[in-house]
Amino acid sequence: EIVVTQSPATLSVSPGETATLSCRTSQSVRIHLSWYQQKPGQAPRLLIYGASSRATGVPARFSGSGSGTEFTLTITSLQSEDFAVYYCQQSGDWPLTFGGGTKVEI
Amino acid sequence: EVQLLESGGHFIHPGESLRLSCSASGFTFAANAMTWVRQAPGKGLEWVSSITGSGDDTYYADSVRGRFTISRDNSRSTLYLQMNSLRAGDTAVYYCAKNRCIGCNHFDSWGQGTVVTVSS
């Protein structure tokens, strides 16, 4: 099983700043890495797939990068609605696995 | 607009069985693989099971293999998850999700979730 590790667990930032979230996989998943945003009481929302492709309707301030085992989600000019938990998920091999999440808080 | 509506979540005792349903609309259901993802209270996301559009191929997490069965009825645009021999550790919100494209194993639409509570 590919283990997915996210860091940090919690990220404290101020509105308008840039948040950088990391995701590492225990073996290469090429670019088969996705990012999701989840707000309290809501279902997850797909932000990024294929490591760097934005999903439909996702603002340009969200960007993804990386390949192999190291990936990054960058959120520039943080808005109030961006404070949430972010999960990465690998689809390079079965079983599909998610990271433990990074909470972005004010 | 894609809509996924889960149902069937319930309070249930260990060892018992439950079937979840997910009614889909707004897209060509038979063309898309579908997936169940769960989230235990206060915890992260856990992939449970996926099924191809035709239903010919299914995939399971080790934690549920042999106890859970994913299936679909394309004529009814409905996804199912039959859960047997339930354990306390299966307590979670269960989401159904639509795979974004053929061959994709990431999920661009999610239901609101249905709650399964397993307790004695």
Short mmCIF file of C-alpha atoms in Angstrom, two decimals:
data_model
loop_
_atom_site.label_atom_id
_atom_site.label_comp_id
_atom_site.label_asym_id
_atom_site.label_seq_id
_atom_site.Cartn_x
_atom_site.Cartn_y
_atom_site.Cartn_z
CA GLU A 1 0.00 0.00 0.00
CA ILE A 2 1.24 3.47 -0.88
CA VAL A 3 1.37 5.61 2.25
CA VAL A 4 0.52 9.27 1.77
CA THR A 5 1.93 11.75 4.29
CA GLN A 6 0.83 15.36 4.49
CA SER A 7 2.61 18.18 6.27
CA PRO A 8 2.13 20.19 8.28
CA ALA A 9 -0.91 18.89 10.12
CA THR A 10 -2.00 22.45 10.82
CA LEU A 11 -1.00 25.62 9.03
CA SER A 12 -1.77 29.00 10.52
CA VAL A 13 -1.87 31.82 7.99
CA SER A 14 -3.47 35.24 7.62
CA PRO A 15 -5.87 36.27 4.87
CA GLY A 16 -3.98 37.52 1.84
CA GLU A 17 -0.94 35.37 2.56
CA THR A 18 0.27 32.31 0.69
CA ALA A 19 -0.16 28.78 2.05
CA THR A 20 2.11 25.95 0.94
CA LEU A 21 0.96 22.40 1.70
CA SER A 22 3.09 19.31 1.17
CA CYS A 23 2.20 15.74 0.28
CA ARG A 24 4.64 12.86 0.06
CA THR A 25 3.98 9.32 -1.17
CA SER A 26 5.95 6.25 -0.07
CA GLN A 27 6.60 5.29 -3.68
CA SER A 28 6.30 7.01 -7.01
CA VAL A 29 2.79 7.75 -8.25
CA ARG A 30 4.05 9.68 -11.29
CA ILE A 31 1.50 12.52 -11.54
CA HIS A 32 -1.48 10.55 -10.21
CA LEU A 33 -2.06 12.86 -7.28
CA SER A 34 -5.17 14.87 -6.46
CA TRP A 35 -6.05 17.51 -3.88
CA TYR A 36 -9.39 18.04 -2.18
CA GLN A 37 -10.79 20.75 0.07
CA GLN A 38 -13.23 19.92 2.85
CA LYS A 39 -15.10 22.40 5.01
CA PRO A 40 -16.88 21.41 8.23
CA GLY A 41 -20.08 19.48 7.60
CA GLN A 42 -19.50 19.36 3.86
CA ALA A 43 -18.37 16.76 1.38
CA PRO A 44 -14.88 17.07 -0.11
CA ARG A 45 -14.38 19.13 -3.25
CA LEU A 46 -11.87 18.25 -5.96
CA LEU A 47 -9.35 21.06 -6.48
CA ILE A 48 -6.43 19.56 -8.40
CA TYR A 49 -5.93 16.36 -10.36
CA GLY A 50 -2.99 15.00 -12.30
CA ALA A 51 -0.78 16.84 -9.79
CA SER A 52 -1.28 20.23 -11.45
CA SER A 53 -4.59 20.43 -13.36
CA ARG A 54 -7.27 22.58 -11.76
CA ALA A 55 -10.74 21.09 -11.60
CA THR A 56 -13.67 22.91 -13.15
CA GLY A 57 -14.53 26.12 -11.34
CA VAL A 58 -11.48 26.15 -9.08
CA PRO A 59 -9.94 29.63 -8.74
CA ALA A 60 -6.50 30.26 -10.20
CA ARG A 61 -5.08 31.02 -6.75
CA PHE A 62 -4.97 27.25 -6.22
CA SER A 63 -2.06 25.53 -7.94
CA GLY A 64 -0.48 22.12 -7.69
CA SER A 65 2.98 20.91 -8.56
CA GLY A 66 5.24 17.91 -8.23
CA SER A 67 5.70 14.41 -9.54
CA GLY A 68 7.02 11.09 -8.33
CA THR A 69 6.82 11.24 -4.54
CA GLU A 70 6.80 14.95 -3.68
CA PHE A 71 3.84 17.23 -4.30
CA THR A 72 2.77 20.72 -3.29
CA LEU A 73 -0.50 22.60 -3.15
CA THR A 74 -0.06 26.36 -3.13
CA ILE A 75 -2.84 28.77 -2.28
CA THR A 76 -1.98 32.40 -2.96
CA SER A 77 -3.84 35.40 -1.58
CA LEU A 78 -5.80 33.31 0.91
CA GLN A 79 -9.46 34.22 1.12
CA SER A 80 -11.72 33.62 4.12
CA GLU A 81 -13.46 30.78 2.28
CA ASP A 82 -10.13 28.94 1.85
CA PHE A 83 -9.81 28.09 5.53
CA ALA A 84 -10.55 24.36 5.51
CA VAL A 85 -8.92 20.93 5.61
CA TYR A 86 -7.02 19.83 2.52
CA TYR A 87 -6.41 16.20 1.57
CA CYS A 88 -4.19 14.72 -1.08
CA GLN A 89 -4.99 11.36 -2.67
CA GLN A 90 -2.86 9.08 -4.79
CA SER A 91 -4.31 7.06 -7.66
CA GLY A 92 -1.06 5.59 -8.90
CA ASP A 93 -1.86 2.16 -7.58
CA TRP A 94 -4.51 0.19 -5.73
CA PRO A 95 -5.55 0.59 -3.03
CA LEU A 96 -6.23 4.27 -3.44
CA THR A 97 -5.02 6.18 -0.41
CA PHE A 98 -5.51 9.60 1.12
CA GLY A 99 -3.20 11.65 3.26
CA GLY A 100 -4.17 12.55 6.79
CA GLY A 101 -5.01 16.13 5.87
CA THR A 102 -3.70 19.62 6.53
CA LYS A 103 -5.93 22.06 8.35
CA VAL A 104 -5.46 25.63 7.14
CA GLU A 105 -6.56 27.97 9.90
CA ILE A 106 -6.49 31.67 10.56
CA GLU B 1 -25.98 19.45 -12.75
CA VAL B 2 -24.52 16.31 -11.23
CA GLN B 3 -26.38 15.12 -8.16
CA LEU B 4 -25.52 12.19 -5.92
CA LEU B 5 -27.89 11.30 -3.12
CA GLU B 6 -26.90 8.64 -0.61
CA SER B 7 -29.35 6.81 1.59
CA GLY B 8 -29.51 3.81 3.88
CA GLY B 9 -27.32 4.96 6.73
CA HIS B 10 -28.51 3.75 10.11
CA PHE B 11 -27.65 2.88 13.68
CA ILE B 12 -26.81 -0.82 13.66
CA HIS B 13 -25.31 -3.46 15.96
CA PRO B 14 -21.98 -5.21 15.40
CA GLY B 15 -22.26 -8.23 13.12
CA GLU B 16 -25.34 -6.97 11.34
CA SER B 17 -25.71 -5.96 7.68
CA LEU B 18 -26.70 -2.78 5.89
CA ARG B 19 -27.07 -1.69 2.28
CA LEU B 20 -26.29 1.86 1.20
CA SER B 21 -27.64 3.35 -2.01
CA CYS B 22 -26.53 6.32 -4.07
CA SER B 23 -28.96 7.72 -6.61
CA ALA B 24 -27.24 9.62 -9.42
CA SER B 25 -28.47 12.18 -11.93
CA GLY B 26 -27.13 14.84 -14.26
CA PHE B 27 -24.61 12.70 -16.11
CA THR B 28 -24.35 9.47 -18.07
CA PHE B 29 -24.16 7.12 -15.12
CA ALA B 30 -23.10 4.02 -17.03
CA ALA B 31 -20.10 5.85 -18.50
CA ASN B 32 -18.49 6.61 -15.16
CA ALA B 33 -16.76 4.53 -12.57
CA MET B 34 -18.11 5.21 -9.10
CA THR B 35 -16.56 5.06 -5.67
CA TRP B 36 -17.40 4.91 -1.98
CA VAL B 37 -15.26 6.91 0.45
CA ARG B 38 -15.84 7.03 4.20
CA GLN B 39 -14.87 9.34 7.02
CA ALA B 40 -14.90 8.23 10.64
CA PRO B 41 -15.91 10.88 13.19
CA GLY B 42 -13.19 13.51 13.47
CA LYS B 43 -10.90 11.59 11.12
CA GLY B 44 -9.67 11.81 7.54
CA LEU B 45 -10.94 10.32 4.32
CA GLU B 46 -10.64 6.59 3.61
CA TRP B 47 -11.24 5.04 0.20
CA VAL B 48 -13.55 2.04 0.52
CA SER B 49 -14.39 0.64 -2.91
CA SER B 50 -14.70 1.46 -6.60
CA ILE B 51 -16.55 -0.06 -9.53
CA THR B 52 -16.13 0.47 -13.26
CA GLY B 53 -18.94 1.86 -15.39
CA SER B 54 -19.95 -1.54 -16.67
CA GLY B 55 -19.72 -3.08 -13.22
CA ASP B 56 -17.34 -5.70 -14.51
CA ASP B 57 -14.45 -4.68 -12.28
CA THR B 58 -14.51 -3.90 -8.58
CA TYR B 59 -11.84 -2.83 -6.13
CA TYR B 60 -11.80 -2.88 -2.33
CA ALA B 61 -9.77 -1.61 0.59
CA ASP B 62 -8.24 -4.40 2.63
CA SER B 63 -10.26 -3.25 5.63
CA VAL B 64 -13.56 -4.16 3.94
CA ARG B 65 -12.66 -6.86 1.41
CA GLY B 66 -14.74 -9.95 1.99
CA ARG B 67 -17.34 -8.04 4.03
CA PHE B 68 -18.49 -5.27 1.67
CA THR B 69 -19.76 -5.62 -1.90
CA ILE B 70 -20.06 -2.72 -4.34
CA SER B 71 -22.54 -2.98 -7.19
CA ARG B 72 -24.52 -0.80 -9.54
CA ASP B 73 -27.76 -0.80 -11.50
CA ASN B 74 -27.16 1.32 -14.56
CA SER B 75 -30.82 1.12 -15.57
CA ARG B 76 -31.67 2.87 -12.29
CA SER B 77 -28.54 5.10 -12.14
CA THR B 78 -27.93 3.77 -8.67
CA LEU B 79 -24.79 2.66 -6.85
CA TYR B 80 -24.90 0.28 -3.90
CA LEU B 81 -22.70 -0.82 -1.04
CA GLN B 82 -23.71 -4.00 0.73
CA MET B 83 -22.02 -4.07 4.12
CA ASN B 84 -21.96 -7.33 6.09
CA SER B 85 -20.38 -8.27 9.43
CA LEU B 86 -20.25 -4.66 10.45
CA ARG B 87 -17.80 -3.57 13.14
CA ALA B 88 -17.50 -0.53 15.36
CA GLY B 89 -14.60 0.58 13.17
CA ASP B 90 -16.98 0.88 10.21
CA THR B 91 -18.74 3.80 11.91
CA ALA B 92 -18.41 6.72 9.51
CA VAL B 93 -20.03 9.05 7.06
CA TYR B 94 -20.15 7.20 3.75
CA TYR B 95 -19.85 9.29 0.60
CA CYS B 96 -20.47 8.16 -2.92
CA ALA B 97 -18.35 9.89 -5.50
CA LYS B 98 -18.16 10.06 -9.27
CA ASN B 99 -14.86 9.33 -10.95
CA ARG B 100 -14.00 12.29 -13.13
CA CYS B 101 -13.26 10.38 -16.35
CA ILE B 102 -12.73 6.97 -17.83
CA GLY B 103 -9.60 5.52 -16.29
CA CYS B 104 -9.52 8.26 -13.65
CA ASN B 105 -9.43 7.39 -10.01
CA HIS B 106 -10.08 10.82 -8.57
CA PHE B 107 -13.50 12.18 -7.84
CA ASP B 108 -15.12 15.35 -9.14
CA SER B 109 -18.58 15.06 -7.59
CA TRP B 110 -19.59 13.86 -4.15
CA GLY B 111 -22.86 13.20 -2.37
CA GLN B 112 -23.68 14.75 0.97
CA GLY B 113 -22.97 11.47 2.78
CA THR B 114 -24.99 9.02 4.84
CA VAL B 115 -24.14 8.16 8.43
CA VAL B 116 -23.51 4.61 9.55
CA THR B 117 -23.15 4.01 13.27
CA VAL B 118 -22.16 0.55 14.48
CA SER B 119 -22.47 0.08 18.22
CA SER B 120 -23.70 -2.38 20.76
#
